[in-house]
């Protein structure tokens, strides 16, 4: 199916019918939509949309139009936003000398500093370029060989530039203007770009394709652009859909739900290890027994399908490539503590870092204090606090209230052997401030509020 990599659904002309717009998109086979932010405010709006709609992903960035008030401090704001699990890139960023809403120097500084952020976070960039081709290409050439990945959206460069960018592994996309009758030049550029380097985008609410020109654009019109690409490249529309979806997966890490069970999966620069689907708890907010899908990865695993440590190790390869190897998934990893230890030993012997995301019931589950066994194997223990109140904890997790004390004890003991973080999901009934105070002052470990998992 189709992925719209560029739709500004936070624009006010979607306010009254956004739910309908999403439904239209899904009905047209557009199953994923990336909403690029253009300022701090719209980046936050894009994240809210990603929270609300499963099919929406977000990227955060300051558009060249919004860089008049650029200060380097904004990087910290953006950096915070990149931590949201549905933020899949930095953008849109770039240069726009056509409108010239912001001074050139500001635009260039903002562009470069946001590229640096993307490199630091190993996120792709989404680049906007209007009448600034020379400067954009020069800046991009400066990053040659430094691992920069990205998309040139609403491409208006030459065949030569497109060739250079494709050779460097960048992706290129054309919105509805490629369907305009007089856009023969644009179609020639499109023809020159291999399908392996193309993405689909609408640039909604702008650039409405024929025959809806003049109306507000929306993601449901994406197949019209895919059709034009199919025609120019002499492919079927299915082939265009398949190739561009695969490209979106390669660049942004988002993809269609897979039926194949996933043992390891990548988010950002971490590799997550799906150890088990089993758990001693039954949290009210957990989708463990439901679809158990994260970012399109199917984590639903029967006990009989649980792989041996050696299989995970094969999939990990070189652990030093990643920031962290994280034991996670929809299940409690300490249920397979021996496997976790074996994998961790391999990771630590090969220069990697390990983190275990746990409910903190590992010692009860294994009927012995397992915390000393973490020594030199587990770098970080991330424990779900869920609530400071044992009764509420028991109700949320559907466990015995005494498990709250067990979990706190586990956290305190773990401190001797690893860095400990306690976290809560941002549930409204939980008092975040109280939780933070409790964690840092009474348990004496780090606190984090997390969104999903
Ligand atoms: S502890 Fe984790 S895996 Fe287990 S039910 Fe709760 S959220 Fe799901
Ligand atoms: Zn743009
Ligand atoms: Zn845009």
Coordinates of C-alpha atoms and ligand atoms in Angstrom, one line a residue:
X1 CA 0.0 0.0 0.0
X2 CA 1.0 3.7 -0.1
X3 CA 3.0 5.8 2.4
X4 CA 2.6 9.5 2.3
X5 CA 5.9 10.8 3.5
X6 CA 4.9 14.5 3.6
X7 CA 1.5 15.9 4.7
X8 CA 1.2 18.9 7.0
X9 CA -2.0 17.7 8.7
X10 CA -1.7 20.3 11.5
X11 CA -2.7 23.1 9.1
X12 CA -5.9 24.8 10.2
X13 CA -7.7 23.8 7.0
X14 CA -7.8 20.3 8.4
X15 CA -9.3 21.3 11.7
X16 CA -12.9 20.6 10.9
X17 CA -12.6 17.2 9.2
X18 CA -9.3 15.6 10.1
X19 CA -10.9 12.3 11.1
X20 CA -12.6 12.2 7.7
X21 CA -9.3 13.0 6.0
X22 CA -7.6 10.1 7.7
X23 CA -10.4 7.8 6.8
X24 CA -10.3 8.9 3.2
X25 CA -6.6 8.2 3.2
X26 CA -7.0 4.7 4.6
X27 CA -9.8 4.0 2.2
X28 CA -7.5 5.0 -0.7
X29 CA -4.8 2.6 0.5
X30 CA -2.6 5.2 2.1
X31 CA -1.8 3.4 5.3
X32 CA 1.0 5.5 6.8
X33 CA 1.4 9.3 6.8
X34 CA 4.4 11.3 8.0
X35 CA 3.6 14.7 9.3
X36 CA 6.7 17.0 9.2
X37 CA 6.9 19.8 11.7
X38 CA 7.9 23.2 10.5
X39 CA 8.4 25.0 13.9
X40 CA 8.5 23.9 17.6
X41 CA 4.8 24.5 17.8
X42 CA 3.9 22.5 14.7
X43 CA 6.4 19.8 15.6
X44 CA 4.5 19.4 18.9
X45 CA 1.2 19.3 17.0
X46 CA 2.6 16.6 14.7
X47 CA 3.6 14.5 17.7
X48 CA 0.1 14.9 19.2
X49 CA -1.3 13.7 15.9
X50 CA 1.0 10.7 16.0
X51 CA -0.2 9.9 19.5
X52 CA -3.8 10.1 18.4
X53 CA -3.7 8.3 15.1
X54 CA -1.9 5.0 14.7
X55 CA -1.2 5.6 11.0
X56 CA 0.6 8.9 11.6
X57 CA 4.3 9.4 12.3
X58 CA 6.0 12.6 13.0
X59 CA 9.2 14.4 12.2
X60 CA 10.4 17.5 14.0
X61 CA 12.2 20.5 12.7
X62 CA 12.3 24.2 11.8
X63 CA 11.4 25.1 8.3
X64 CA 13.5 27.8 6.6
X65 CA 10.5 30.2 6.7
X66 CA 10.5 29.9 10.5
X67 CA 14.2 30.5 11.1
X68 CA 14.0 34.3 11.4
X69 CA 14.1 33.9 15.2
X70 CA 16.5 30.9 15.1
X71 CA 18.8 30.5 18.1
X72 CA 21.0 27.5 18.8
X73 CA 18.9 26.8 22.0
X74 CA 16.1 25.5 19.8
X75 CA 18.3 22.5 19.1
X76 CA 17.7 21.4 22.7
X77 CA 13.9 21.8 22.3
X78 CA 14.1 19.7 19.1
X79 CA 16.4 17.1 20.7
X80 CA 13.8 16.5 23.4
X81 CA 11.1 16.0 20.8
X82 CA 13.2 13.5 18.9
X83 CA 12.9 11.1 21.9
X84 CA 9.2 10.4 21.2
X85 CA 9.0 6.9 19.8
X86 CA 7.0 8.0 16.7
X87 CA 9.4 10.7 15.7
X88 CA 11.2 9.2 12.7
X89 CA 13.2 12.1 11.4
X90 CA 14.4 15.7 11.5
X91 CA 12.4 18.0 9.1
X92 CA 11.4 19.8 7.4
X93 CA 14.6 21.8 7.2
X94 CA 16.5 23.5 4.4
X95 CA 16.7 26.7 2.5
X96 CA 14.1 28.8 0.8
X97 CA 15.3 31.9 -1.1
X98 CA 12.1 32.3 -3.1
X99 CA 10.0 33.8 -0.3
X100 CA 13.0 34.9 1.7
X101 CA 11.0 35.1 4.9
X102 CA 14.2 34.7 7.0
X103 CA 17.7 36.1 6.4
X104 CA 20.0 33.7 4.5
X105 CA 22.5 33.5 7.4
X106 CA 19.8 32.4 9.8
X107 CA 18.5 29.8 7.3
X108 CA 21.9 28.4 6.8
X109 CA 22.8 28.2 10.5
X110 CA 19.5 26.5 11.3
X111 CA 19.9 24.1 8.4
X112 CA 23.4 23.0 9.4
X113 CA 22.6 22.7 13.1
X114 CA 19.6 20.6 12.5
X115 CA 21.6 18.4 10.2
X116 CA 24.1 17.9 13.1
X117 CA 21.2 17.0 15.3
X118 CA 20.0 14.4 12.8
X119 CA 23.5 12.9 12.6
X120 CA 23.8 12.8 16.4
X121 CA 20.4 11.0 16.7
X122 CA 21.0 8.8 13.6
X123 CA 17.7 10.1 12.2
X124 CA 17.1 11.0 8.5
X125 CA 16.5 14.6 7.4
X126 CA 13.6 15.9 5.2
X127 CA 15.0 18.7 3.0
X128 CA 13.0 21.6 1.6
X129 CA 14.8 23.5 -1.2
X130 CA 13.4 26.4 -3.1
X131 CA 15.5 28.6 -5.3
X132 CA 18.5 27.8 -3.1
X133 CA 19.9 24.9 -5.1
X134 CA 23.5 26.0 -5.1
X135 CA 23.8 26.5 -1.4
X136 CA 21.8 23.3 -0.6
X137 CA 23.9 21.1 -2.8
X138 CA 27.1 22.7 -1.4
X139 CA 26.1 22.0 2.2
X140 CA 25.0 18.5 1.4
X141 CA 28.4 17.8 -0.3
X142 CA 30.1 18.9 2.9
X143 CA 28.5 16.0 4.7
X144 CA 29.7 13.4 2.2
X145 CA 30.8 10.3 3.9
X146 CA 29.4 11.3 7.3
X147 CA 26.4 9.1 7.4
X148 CA 23.8 11.7 6.6
X149 CA 20.5 10.1 5.3
X150 CA 17.5 11.9 4.0
X151 CA 14.8 12.9 1.6
X152 CA 14.7 15.8 -0.9
X153 CA 11.0 16.6 -0.8
X154 CA 9.2 18.5 -3.6
X155 CA 12.3 18.1 -5.7
X156 CA 12.9 20.9 -8.2
X157 CA 16.6 20.3 -9.0
X158 CA 18.3 19.2 -12.2
X159 CA 18.8 15.7 -13.6
X160 CA 22.4 16.1 -12.7
X161 CA 21.6 17.0 -9.0
X162 CA 19.1 14.1 -8.8
X163 CA 21.8 11.7 -10.1
X164 CA 24.3 12.9 -7.6
X165 CA 21.8 12.6 -4.7
X166 CA 20.7 9.2 -5.7
X167 CA 24.2 8.0 -6.0
X168 CA 24.8 9.2 -2.4
X169 CA 21.8 7.1 -1.3
X170 CA 19.4 10.0 -0.7
X171 CA 15.7 9.7 -1.6
X172 CA 13.7 12.1 -3.8
X173 CA 10.0 12.8 -4.0
X174 CA 7.6 14.8 -6.1
X175 CA 4.2 15.9 -5.0
X176 CA 1.2 16.7 -7.2
X177 CA 3.0 19.2 -9.4
X178 CA 4.4 16.2 -11.3
X179 CA 0.9 15.5 -12.6
X180 CA 0.4 19.1 -14.0
X181 CA 0.1 19.2 -17.8
X182 CA 3.0 21.6 -18.2
X183 CA 5.4 19.8 -15.9
X184 CA 7.2 18.0 -18.7
X185 CA 10.6 19.0 -17.3
X186 CA 9.8 17.7 -13.8
X187 CA 8.7 14.4 -15.3
X188 CA 12.0 14.2 -17.2
X189 CA 13.8 14.5 -13.9
X190 CA 11.5 12.0 -12.3
X191 CA 12.2 9.6 -15.2
X192 CA 16.0 9.9 -14.5
X193 CA 15.6 8.8 -10.9
X194 CA 15.6 5.0 -10.2
X195 CA 12.5 3.8 -8.3
X196 CA 15.0 2.6 -5.6
X197 CA 15.5 6.3 -4.7
X198 CA 11.9 7.5 -4.9
X199 CA 9.4 8.2 -2.1
X200 CA 5.7 9.2 -2.3
X201 CA 4.5 12.5 -0.9
X202 CA 1.5 14.8 -1.3
X203 CA 2.8 17.9 0.5
X204 CA -0.8 18.4 1.7
X205 CA -2.5 20.8 1.9
X206 CA -0.4 22.2 -1.0
X207 CA 0.5 20.9 -4.5
X208 CA -2.9 19.2 -5.2
X209 CA -2.6 16.8 -8.1
X210 CA -4.7 16.8 -11.3
X211 CA -7.8 16.5 -11.4
X212 CA -8.3 18.1 -8.0
X213 CA -6.1 21.2 -8.7
X214 CA -7.3 24.3 -6.9
X215 CA -8.7 22.3 -4.0
X216 CA -7.1 21.5 -0.7
X217 CA -4.7 18.6 -1.1
X218 CA -5.0 15.5 1.2
X219 CA -3.2 12.2 1.5
X220 CA -6.1 10.3 -0.2
X221 CA -4.9 11.8 -3.5
X222 CA -1.5 10.1 -3.2
X223 CA -2.4 7.2 -5.6
X224 CA -2.8 9.9 -8.3
X225 CA 0.9 10.7 -7.9
X226 CA 1.9 7.1 -7.7
X227 CA -0.1 6.5 -10.9
X228 CA 1.9 9.2 -12.7
X229 CA 5.2 7.8 -11.4
X230 CA 4.1 4.3 -12.7
X231 CA 3.3 5.8 -16.1
X232 CA 6.6 7.7 -16.4
X233 CA 8.6 4.7 -15.2
X234 CA 6.6 2.1 -17.1
X235 CA 5.8 0.2 -14.0
X236 CA 2.5 -1.0 -12.5
X237 CA 1.1 1.1 -9.6
X238 CA 1.6 -2.0 -7.4
X239 CA 5.3 -2.0 -8.2
X240 CA 5.5 1.7 -7.3
X241 CA 3.6 1.2 -4.1
X242 CA 5.8 -1.7 -3.1
X243 CA 9.1 -0.1 -3.9
X244 CA 8.3 3.3 -2.3
X245 CA 7.0 1.6 0.8
X246 CA 10.2 -0.4 1.1
X247 CA 12.2 2.8 0.6
X248 CA 10.2 4.5 3.4
X249 CA 11.0 1.6 5.6
X250 CA 14.7 1.9 4.8
X251 CA 14.8 5.6 5.4
X252 CA 12.3 6.1 8.3
X253 CA 12.0 2.6 9.7
X254 CA 8.3 2.5 9.4
X255 CA 6.5 -0.2 7.5
X256 CA 3.4 -2.2 7.0
X257 CA 2.5 -4.6 9.7
X258 CA 4.4 -7.8 9.1
X259 CA 2.9 -11.3 9.8
X260 CA 6.4 -12.6 10.4
X261 CA 7.4 -12.8 14.0
X262 CA 10.3 -10.4 14.8
X263 CA 13.1 -11.5 17.2
X264 CA 15.1 -8.3 17.0
X265 CA 14.1 -4.8 15.7
X266 CA 15.7 -1.5 15.3
X267 CA 14.4 1.8 16.6
X268 CA 16.7 4.8 16.3
X269 CA 20.2 3.5 17.0
X270 CA 19.1 0.8 19.4
X271 CA 18.5 -2.8 18.7
X272 CA 15.5 -4.3 20.7
X273 CA 15.4 -8.0 21.6
X274 CA 12.0 -9.6 21.7
X275 CA 12.8 -12.2 24.4
X276 CA 9.3 -13.4 25.2
X277 CA 5.7 -12.6 25.0
X278 CA 5.1 -14.1 28.4
X279 CA 4.6 -12.0 31.5
X280 CA 3.7 -12.5 35.2
X281 CA 1.6 -9.4 35.1
X282 CA -1.4 -8.4 33.0
X283 CA -1.3 -4.6 32.7
X284 CA -4.5 -2.9 31.8
X285 CA -2.8 -0.8 29.2
X286 CA -0.6 -3.5 27.6
X287 CA -1.3 -4.9 24.2
X288 CA 0.7 -8.1 24.9
X289 CA -2.4 -10.3 24.4
X290 CA -3.7 -8.1 21.6
X291 CA -1.8 -7.5 18.4
X292 CA 1.5 -6.9 20.0
X293 CA 2.8 -4.8 17.1
X294 CA 5.4 -2.0 17.5
X295 CA 6.2 0.1 14.5
X296 CA 4.9 -2.6 12.2
X297 CA 7.0 -5.3 13.9
X298 CA 5.0 -8.3 15.0
X299 CA 6.2 -9.3 18.5
X300 CA 3.5 -11.9 19.1
X301 CA 5.5 -15.0 20.0
X302 CA 4.3 -18.4 21.4
X303 CA 6.4 -20.1 24.0
X304 CA 7.3 -22.8 21.5
X305 CA 8.6 -20.1 19.1
X306 CA 11.0 -18.5 21.6
X307 CA 14.4 -18.7 20.0
X308 CA 17.7 -19.7 21.7
X309 CA 20.3 -17.2 22.7
X310 CA 22.4 -18.2 19.7
X311 CA 19.7 -17.1 17.3
X312 CA 19.5 -13.6 18.8
X313 CA 23.3 -13.4 18.8
X314 CA 23.3 -14.2 15.1
X315 CA 20.8 -11.4 14.4
X316 CA 22.7 -8.9 16.5
X317 CA 26.0 -9.3 14.6
X318 CA 28.3 -6.5 15.8
X319 CA 26.7 -5.1 19.0
X320 CA 29.1 -2.1 19.0
X321 CA 27.2 -0.7 16.0
X322 CA 24.3 0.2 18.3
X323 CA 23.9 2.6 21.2
X324 CA 22.2 -0.1 23.3
X325 CA 21.0 -3.6 23.0
X326 CA 17.6 -3.5 24.8
X327 CA 15.7 -6.5 26.2
X328 CA 12.2 -5.4 25.7
X329 CA 9.2 -6.5 23.7
X330 CA 5.7 -7.4 24.9
X331 CA 6.6 -9.6 27.8
X332 CA 8.8 -9.7 30.9
X333 CA 12.4 -10.5 29.9
X334 CA 13.5 -11.9 33.3
X335 CA 11.2 -14.9 32.6
X336 CA 14.0 -16.0 30.3
X337 CA 16.8 -14.7 32.5
X338 CA 19.3 -17.4 31.5
X339 CA 18.9 -16.4 27.8
X340 CA 19.1 -12.7 28.6
X341 CA 22.4 -13.4 30.5
X342 CA 23.9 -15.4 27.6
X343 CA 23.0 -12.7 25.0
X344 CA 24.4 -10.0 27.4
X345 CA 27.6 -11.8 27.9
X346 CA 28.1 -11.8 24.1
X347 CA 27.2 -8.1 23.8
X348 CA 29.6 -7.1 26.6
X349 CA 32.4 -9.2 25.3
X350 CA 32.0 -7.5 21.9
X351 CA 32.0 -3.9 23.0
X352 CA 28.2 -3.3 23.2
X353 CA 25.9 -1.8 25.9
X354 CA 22.9 -3.6 27.4
X355 CA 19.6 -2.4 28.9
X356 CA 16.8 -4.5 30.3
X357 CA 13.3 -3.1 30.4
X358 CA 11.6 -4.9 33.2
X359 CA 8.6 -4.9 35.6
X360 CA 11.2 -5.5 38.4
X361 CA 9.7 -8.8 39.5
X362 CA 12.7 -10.8 38.3
X363 CA 13.7 -12.1 41.7
X364 CA 10.2 -13.3 42.5
X365 CA 9.9 -14.9 39.1
X366 CA 13.3 -16.7 39.4
X367 CA 12.8 -17.5 43.1
X368 CA 16.2 -16.0 44.1
X369 CA 17.8 -12.6 44.2
X370 CA 19.0 -12.2 40.6
X371 CA 20.4 -8.7 41.0
X372 CA 24.0 -9.7 41.7
X373 CA 23.9 -11.7 38.4
X374 CA 23.6 -8.4 36.5
X375 CA 27.1 -7.4 37.4
X376 CA 29.1 -6.6 34.3
X377 CA 26.3 -8.0 32.1
X378 CA 23.6 -5.4 32.3
X379 CA 24.5 -1.7 32.0
X380 CA 21.0 -0.2 32.6
X381 CA 17.9 -1.5 34.3
X382 CA 14.8 0.3 33.4
X383 CA 11.9 -0.6 35.7
X384 CA 8.3 0.3 35.2
X385 CA 7.1 2.0 38.4
X386 CA 3.6 2.5 37.1
X387 CA 2.4 3.9 40.4
X388 CA 3.7 4.9 43.8
X389 CA 0.7 3.5 45.4
X390 CA 0.7 -0.3 45.9
X391 CA -3.0 -0.6 45.6
X392 CA -3.1 1.4 42.3
X393 CA -0.1 -0.5 41.1
X394 CA -1.8 -3.8 41.8
X395 CA -4.9 -2.7 40.0
X396 CA -3.0 -1.4 36.9
X397 CA -0.9 -4.5 36.6
X398 CA -3.4 -7.0 37.9
X399 CA -0.8 -8.4 40.4
X400 CA -0.8 -8.9 44.1
X401 CA -0.2 -5.5 46.0
X402 CA 2.9 -7.0 47.7
X403 CA 4.6 -7.0 44.3
X404 CA 5.1 -3.2 44.7
X405 CA 7.5 -3.7 47.6
X406 CA 9.3 -6.5 45.7
X407 CA 9.8 -4.1 42.7
X408 CA 11.2 -1.3 44.9
X409 CA 13.5 -3.8 46.6
X410 CA 14.6 -5.0 43.2
X411 CA 15.4 -1.4 42.2
X412 CA 17.4 -0.7 45.3
X413 CA 19.4 -3.9 45.0
X414 CA 20.1 -3.4 41.3
X415 CA 21.8 0.0 42.1
X416 CA 24.9 -1.9 43.2
X417 CA 25.4 -3.5 39.8
X418 CA 23.9 -1.3 37.1
X419 CA 22.5 2.1 36.4
X420 CA 18.8 2.1 37.4
X421 CA 16.0 4.1 35.8
X422 CA 12.4 4.0 37.0
X423 CA 9.8 5.1 34.7
X424 CA 6.1 5.7 34.4
X425 CA 3.9 5.8 31.3
X426 CA 2.2 9.2 31.1
X427 CA -1.2 8.0 32.4
X428 CA -3.4 10.8 33.7
X429 CA -4.3 9.2 37.0
X430 CA -0.7 8.9 37.9
X431 CA 0.9 11.8 39.7
X432 CA 4.1 12.3 37.8
X433 CA 5.7 14.8 40.2
X434 CA 5.0 12.6 43.1
X435 CA 6.5 9.6 41.3
X436 CA 9.6 11.6 40.4
X437 CA 10.1 12.7 44.0
X438 CA 9.6 9.1 45.2
X439 CA 12.1 7.6 42.7
X440 CA 14.9 10.1 43.2
X441 CA 14.6 10.7 46.9
X442 CA 13.3 7.5 48.4
X443 CA 14.7 4.9 46.0
X444 CA 17.7 7.0 45.0
X445 CA 17.7 6.2 41.2
X446 CA 17.0 8.1 38.0
X447 CA 13.4 8.9 36.9
X448 CA 12.0 9.0 33.4
X449 CA 8.5 9.6 32.1
X450 CA 8.0 7.5 29.0
X451 CA 5.3 7.5 26.3
X452 CA 4.8 3.9 25.4
X453 CA 7.2 1.2 26.2
Ligands
LIG1 S1 4.7 -5.8 32.7 FE1 5.0 -5.1 30.6 S2 4.8 -6.9 29.3 FE2 3.9 -7.4 31.3 S3 1.7 -7.0 31.1 FE3 2.7 -5.1 32.0 S4 3.3 -3.8 30.2 FE4 2.8 -5.9 29.4
LIG2 ZN1 8.7 22.0 1.8
LIG3 ZN1 6.4 20.6 3.7

